[in-house]
PDB file of C-alpha atoms and ligand atoms in Angstrom:
ATOM      1  CA  UNK A   1      -6.560 -10.708   7.387  1.00 45.00           C
ATOM      2  CA  UNK A   2      -3.631 -12.679   5.807  1.00 46.00           C
ATOM      3  CA  UNK A   3      -1.437 -14.496   8.189  1.00 49.00           C
ATOM      4  CA  UNK A   4       1.931 -12.809   8.632  1.00 50.00           C
ATOM      5  CA  UNK A   5       4.775 -15.284   8.012  1.00 52.00           C
ATOM      6  CA  UNK A   6       7.568 -12.979   9.018  1.00 55.00           C
ATOM      7  CA  UNK A   7      10.649 -14.526  10.727  1.00 59.00           C
ATOM      8  CA  UNK A   8      11.810 -12.721  13.748  1.00 61.00           C
ATOM      9  CA  UNK A   9      15.286 -11.470  12.877  1.00 65.00           C
ATOM     10  CA  UNK A  10      15.372  -8.248  14.840  1.00 68.00           C
ATOM     11  CA  UNK A  11      14.950  -8.843  18.502  1.00 72.00           C
ATOM     12  CA  UNK A  12      11.823  -7.354  20.002  1.00 76.00           C
ATOM     13  CA  UNK A  13      12.837  -4.765  22.578  1.00 75.00           C
ATOM     14  CA  UNK A  14      10.406  -3.262  25.069  1.00 79.00           C
ATOM     15  CA  UNK A  15       8.304  -0.242  23.610  1.00 83.00           C
ATOM     16  CA  UNK A  16       6.673   1.902  26.232  1.00 82.00           C
ATOM     17  CA  UNK A  17       4.808   4.597  24.557  1.00 81.00           C
ATOM     18  CA  UNK A  18       1.228   3.954  26.090  1.00 82.00           C
ATOM     19  CA  UNK A  19      -0.051   1.386  23.495  1.00 82.00           C
ATOM     20  CA  UNK A  20      -0.321  -2.261  24.961  1.00 85.00           C
ATOM     21  CA  UNK A  21       1.884  -4.925  23.257  1.00 87.00           C
ATOM     22  CA  UNK A  22      -1.092  -6.964  22.069  1.00 89.00           C
ATOM     23  CA  UNK A  23      -2.634  -3.784  20.504  1.00 89.00           C
ATOM     24  CA  UNK A  24       0.635  -2.900  18.862  1.00 92.00           C
ATOM     25  CA  UNK A  25       0.938  -6.451  17.531  1.00 93.00           C
ATOM     26  CA  UNK A  26      -2.544  -6.312  16.028  1.00 94.00           C
ATOM     27  CA  UNK A  27      -1.720  -2.955  14.650  1.00 96.00           C
ATOM     28  CA  UNK A  28       1.573  -4.041  13.155  1.00 96.00           C
ATOM     29  CA  UNK A  29      -0.280  -6.944  11.328  1.00 96.00           C
ATOM     30  CA  UNK A  30      -2.696  -4.364   9.840  1.00 97.00           C
ATOM     31  CA  UNK A  31       0.182  -2.239   8.851  1.00 98.00           C
ATOM     32  CA  UNK A  32       2.015  -5.259   7.275  1.00 98.00           C
ATOM     33  CA  UNK A  33      -1.027  -5.828   5.153  1.00 98.00           C
ATOM     34  CA  UNK A  34      -0.973  -2.286   4.101  1.00 98.00           C
ATOM     35  CA  UNK A  35       2.645  -2.214   3.360  1.00 98.00           C
ATOM     36  CA  UNK A  36       2.459  -5.475   1.471  1.00 98.00           C
ATOM     37  CA  UNK A  37      -0.496  -4.173  -0.647  1.00 98.00           C
ATOM     38  CA  UNK A  38       1.218  -0.947  -1.362  1.00 98.00           C
ATOM     39  CA  UNK A  39       4.297  -2.800  -2.477  1.00 98.00           C
ATOM     40  CA  UNK A  40       2.331  -5.110  -4.898  1.00 98.00           C
ATOM     41  CA  UNK A  41       0.509  -1.984  -6.152  1.00 98.00           C
ATOM     42  CA  UNK A  42       3.740  -0.196  -6.608  1.00 98.00           C
ATOM     43  CA  UNK A  43       4.933  -2.948  -8.870  1.00 98.00           C
ATOM     44  CA  UNK A  44       1.774  -2.965 -10.897  1.00 98.00           C
ATOM     45  CA  UNK A  45       1.807   0.813 -11.461  1.00 98.00           C
ATOM     46  CA  UNK A  46       5.400   0.394 -12.717  1.00 98.00           C
ATOM     47  CA  UNK A  47       4.183  -2.223 -15.054  1.00 97.00           C
ATOM     48  CA  UNK A  48       1.430   0.118 -16.421  1.00 97.00           C
ATOM     49  CA  UNK A  49       4.050   3.016 -16.700  1.00 98.00           C
ATOM     50  CA  UNK A  50       6.238   0.689 -18.915  1.00 98.00           C
ATOM     51  CA  UNK A  51       3.562  -0.873 -21.041  1.00 97.00           C
ATOM     52  CA  UNK A  52       0.918   1.949 -21.669  1.00 97.00           C
ATOM     53  CA  UNK A  53       0.207   2.620 -25.292  1.00 97.00           C
ATOM     54  CA  UNK A  54      -2.279   4.814 -27.222  1.00 95.00           C
ATOM     55  CA  UNK A  55      -3.354   8.377 -27.478  1.00 94.00           C
ATOM     56  CA  UNK A  56      -3.042   9.035 -23.647  1.00 93.00           C
ATOM     57  CA  UNK A  57       0.489   7.492 -23.587  1.00 96.00           C
ATOM     58  CA  UNK A  58       2.299  10.520 -22.458  1.00 97.00           C
ATOM     59  CA  UNK A  59      -0.107  11.678 -19.594  1.00 96.00           C
ATOM     60  CA  UNK A  60      -0.594   8.031 -18.363  1.00 97.00           C
ATOM     61  CA  UNK A  61       3.102   7.340 -18.482  1.00 98.00           C
ATOM     62  CA  UNK A  62       3.812  10.685 -16.384  1.00 98.00           C
ATOM     63  CA  UNK A  63       0.822  10.132 -14.069  1.00 98.00           C
ATOM     64  CA  UNK A  64       1.897   6.576 -13.299  1.00 98.00           C
ATOM     65  CA  UNK A  65       5.484   7.716 -12.543  1.00 98.00           C
ATOM     66  CA  UNK A  66       4.168  10.234  -9.974  1.00 98.00           C
ATOM     67  CA  UNK A  67       2.023   7.632  -8.563  1.00 98.00           C
ATOM     68  CA  UNK A  68       4.611   4.898  -8.156  1.00 98.00           C
ATOM     69  CA  UNK A  69       7.136   7.396  -6.651  1.00 98.00           C
ATOM     70  CA  UNK A  70       4.482   8.386  -4.126  1.00 98.00           C
ATOM     71  CA  UNK A  71       3.767   4.697  -3.228  1.00 98.00           C
ATOM     72  CA  UNK A  72       7.400   4.091  -2.839  1.00 98.00           C
ATOM     73  CA  UNK A  73       7.976   6.866  -0.354  1.00 98.00           C
ATOM     74  CA  UNK A  74       4.772   6.499   1.607  1.00 98.00           C
ATOM     75  CA  UNK A  75       5.449   2.689   1.959  1.00 98.00           C
ATOM     76  CA  UNK A  76       8.888   3.487   3.395  1.00 98.00           C
ATOM     77  CA  UNK A  77       7.278   5.545   6.213  1.00 98.00           C
ATOM     78  CA  UNK A  78       4.591   2.955   6.908  1.00 98.00           C
ATOM     79  CA  UNK A  79       7.159   0.075   7.092  1.00 98.00           C
ATOM     80  CA  UNK A  80       9.250   2.050   9.402  1.00 98.00           C
ATOM     81  CA  UNK A  81       6.138   2.817  11.645  1.00 97.00           C
ATOM     82  CA  UNK A  82       5.934  -0.899  12.104  1.00 96.00           C
ATOM     83  CA  UNK A  83       9.435  -0.982  13.494  1.00 95.00           C
ATOM     84  CA  UNK A  84       8.623   2.056  15.725  1.00 95.00           C
ATOM     85  CA  UNK A  85       5.804   0.331  17.312  1.00 95.00           C
ATOM     86  CA  UNK A  86       8.118  -2.703  18.035  1.00 93.00           C
ATOM     87  CA  UNK A  87       7.676  -5.259  15.196  1.00 94.00           C
ATOM     88  CA  UNK A  88       9.513  -6.331  12.175  1.00 95.00           C
ATOM     89  CA  UNK A  89       8.686  -4.897   8.713  1.00 96.00           C
ATOM     90  CA  UNK A  90       7.888  -7.415   5.862  1.00 97.00           C
ATOM     91  CA  UNK A  91      10.640  -8.397   3.744  1.00 96.00           C
ATOM     92  CA  UNK A  92      10.873 -10.388   0.479  1.00 96.00           C
ATOM     93  CA  UNK A  93       8.639 -10.147  -2.608  1.00 96.00           C
ATOM     94  CA  UNK A  94       6.765 -13.448  -1.801  1.00 97.00           C
ATOM     95  CA  UNK A  95       5.973 -12.172   1.826  1.00 97.00           C
ATOM     96  CA  UNK A  96       4.554  -9.003   0.203  1.00 98.00           C
ATOM     97  CA  UNK A  97       2.433 -11.002  -2.193  1.00 98.00           C
ATOM     98  CA  UNK A  98       1.287 -13.379   0.462  1.00 98.00           C
ATOM     99  CA  UNK A  99       0.113 -10.488   2.730  1.00 98.00           C
ATOM    100  CA  UNK A 100      -1.365  -8.263   0.008  1.00 98.00           C
ATOM    101  CA  UNK A 101      -5.022  -7.650  -0.642  1.00 98.00           C
ATOM    102  CA  UNK A 102      -3.972  -6.349  -4.065  1.00 98.00           C
ATOM    103  CA  UNK A 103      -3.573  -9.164  -6.696  1.00 98.00           C
ATOM    104  CA  UNK A 104      -0.192  -9.374  -8.433  1.00 96.00           C
ATOM    105  CA  UNK A 105      -0.752  -9.114 -12.219  1.00 94.00           C
ATOM    106  CA  UNK A 106       1.581 -11.074 -14.373  1.00 94.00           C
ATOM    107  CA  UNK A 107      -0.454 -10.981 -17.491  1.00 95.00           C
ATOM    108  CA  UNK A 108       0.025  -8.170 -20.025  1.00 95.00           C
ATOM    109  CA  UNK A 109      -3.358  -6.547 -20.348  1.00 96.00           C
ATOM    110  CA  UNK A 110      -4.578  -3.776 -22.730  1.00 97.00           C
ATOM    111  CA  UNK A 111      -4.059  -0.183 -21.523  1.00 97.00           C
ATOM    112  CA  UNK A 112      -7.791   0.121 -20.691  1.00 97.00           C
ATOM    113  CA  UNK A 113      -7.820  -3.113 -18.798  1.00 97.00           C
ATOM    114  CA  UNK A 114      -4.786  -2.100 -16.873  1.00 97.00           C
ATOM    115  CA  UNK A 115      -6.163   1.359 -15.941  1.00 98.00           C
ATOM    116  CA  UNK A 116      -9.423  -0.244 -14.850  1.00 98.00           C
ATOM    117  CA  UNK A 117      -7.613  -2.618 -12.598  1.00 98.00           C
ATOM    118  CA  UNK A 118      -5.574   0.201 -11.011  1.00 98.00           C
ATOM    119  CA  UNK A 119      -8.783   2.108 -10.303  1.00 98.00           C
ATOM    120  CA  UNK A 120     -10.153  -0.902  -8.363  1.00 98.00           C
ATOM    121  CA  UNK A 121      -6.953  -1.398  -6.618  1.00 98.00           C
ATOM    122  CA  UNK A 122      -6.840   2.101  -5.384  1.00 98.00           C
ATOM    123  CA  UNK A 123     -10.266   1.835  -4.273  1.00 98.00           C
ATOM    124  CA  UNK A 124      -9.393  -1.371  -2.331  1.00 98.00           C
ATOM    125  CA  UNK A 125      -6.401   0.452  -0.774  1.00 98.00           C
ATOM    126  CA  UNK A 126      -8.771   3.261   0.369  1.00 98.00           C
ATOM    127  CA  UNK A 127     -11.035   0.779   2.161  1.00 98.00           C
ATOM    128  CA  UNK A 128      -8.179  -1.025   3.693  1.00 98.00           C
ATOM    129  CA  UNK A 129      -6.542   2.142   4.918  1.00 98.00           C
ATOM    130  CA  UNK A 130      -9.937   3.123   6.436  1.00 98.00           C
ATOM    131  CA  UNK A 131      -9.943  -0.187   8.505  1.00 98.00           C
ATOM    132  CA  UNK A 132      -6.372   0.706   9.544  1.00 98.00           C
ATOM    133  CA  UNK A 133      -7.405   4.121  10.765  1.00 98.00           C
ATOM    134  CA  UNK A 134     -10.187   2.535  12.839  1.00 98.00           C
ATOM    135  CA  UNK A 135      -7.791   0.074  14.296  1.00 96.00           C
ATOM    136  CA  UNK A 136      -5.208   2.657  14.975  1.00 97.00           C
ATOM    137  CA  UNK A 137      -7.867   4.821  16.655  1.00 96.00           C
ATOM    138  CA  UNK A 138      -9.207   1.990  18.714  1.00 95.00           C
ATOM    139  CA  UNK A 139      -5.794   1.417  20.408  1.00 93.00           C
ATOM    140  CA  UNK A 140      -5.259   5.183  20.788  1.00 94.00           C
ATOM    141  CA  UNK A 141      -2.333   5.490  18.307  1.00 95.00           C
ATOM    142  CA  UNK A 142      -2.965   8.878  16.671  1.00 96.00           C
ATOM    143  CA  UNK A 143       0.484   8.878  14.873  1.00 96.00           C
ATOM    144  CA  UNK A 144      -0.533   5.795  12.843  1.00 97.00           C
ATOM    145  CA  UNK A 145      -4.103   6.954  12.366  1.00 98.00           C
ATOM    146  CA  UNK A 146      -2.843  10.213  11.037  1.00 98.00           C
ATOM    147  CA  UNK A 147      -0.428   8.493   8.591  1.00 98.00           C
ATOM    148  CA  UNK A 148      -2.985   6.154   7.240  1.00 98.00           C
ATOM    149  CA  UNK A 149      -5.614   8.889   7.032  1.00 98.00           C
ATOM    150  CA  UNK A 150      -3.439  10.960   4.724  1.00 98.00           C
ATOM    151  CA  UNK A 151      -3.084   7.985   2.376  1.00 98.00           C
ATOM    152  CA  UNK A 152      -6.806   7.504   1.984  1.00 98.00           C
ATOM    153  CA  UNK A 153      -7.126  10.724   0.156  1.00 98.00           C
ATOM    154  CA  UNK A 154      -4.084   9.926  -2.103  1.00 98.00           C
ATOM    155  CA  UNK A 155      -5.685   6.669  -3.208  1.00 98.00           C
ATOM    156  CA  UNK A 156      -8.958   8.254  -3.791  1.00 98.00           C
ATOM    157  CA  UNK A 157      -7.339  11.001  -5.871  1.00 98.00           C
ATOM    158  CA  UNK A 158      -5.286   8.509  -7.904  1.00 98.00           C
ATOM    159  CA  UNK A 159      -8.480   6.445  -8.688  1.00 98.00           C
ATOM    160  CA  UNK A 160     -10.194   9.583  -9.830  1.00 98.00           C
ATOM    161  CA  UNK A 161      -7.383  10.651 -12.105  1.00 97.00           C
ATOM    162  CA  UNK A 162      -6.923   7.255 -13.687  1.00 97.00           C
ATOM    163  CA  UNK A 163     -10.776   6.873 -14.037  1.00 97.00           C
ATOM    164  CA  UNK A 164     -10.938  10.183 -15.790  1.00 96.00           C
ATOM    165  CA  UNK A 165      -8.611   8.966 -18.430  1.00 95.00           C
ATOM    166  CA  UNK A 166     -11.123   6.219 -19.235  1.00 93.00           C
ATOM    167  CA  UNK A 167     -14.025   8.722 -19.994  1.00 84.00           C
TER     168      UNK A 167
HETATM  169 FE1  FE2 B 201      10.232   5.580 -16.350  1.00 64.20          FE
END
């Protein structure tokens, strides 16, 4: 897992909801990685939305819009979950990139290459979220586990829909 480099701005106040502090910290690090990765993926999906060309332009342009809007709202909930369990949410683009398992793409690729990369990214996200669910379950935090479980299916579906456009 990438090291978190977050500065402590918000003072940590006691959280007594039945999950040990060391477990909440570990979970917050996992969530930071998920939030950072989702943020980087959000930016990538926007890049595809803007730059897609070819016969599937309209469907891919619309599909990517739905996908980045979903990533945006889901990430808000997951970042706020970090706060609810007592730690700071990541802030700043470089922090996101540093903690992300999704590689930032600055090169303009062909539409097919961009879609293939997004399929792989969604698959990576599904795997990461599975790890997150296991971690949340292991520290008895069903709220976080449920939140992350719902996201696995969304990424699997996004990967399928994007992959289907390549056929
Ligand atoms: Fe747009």
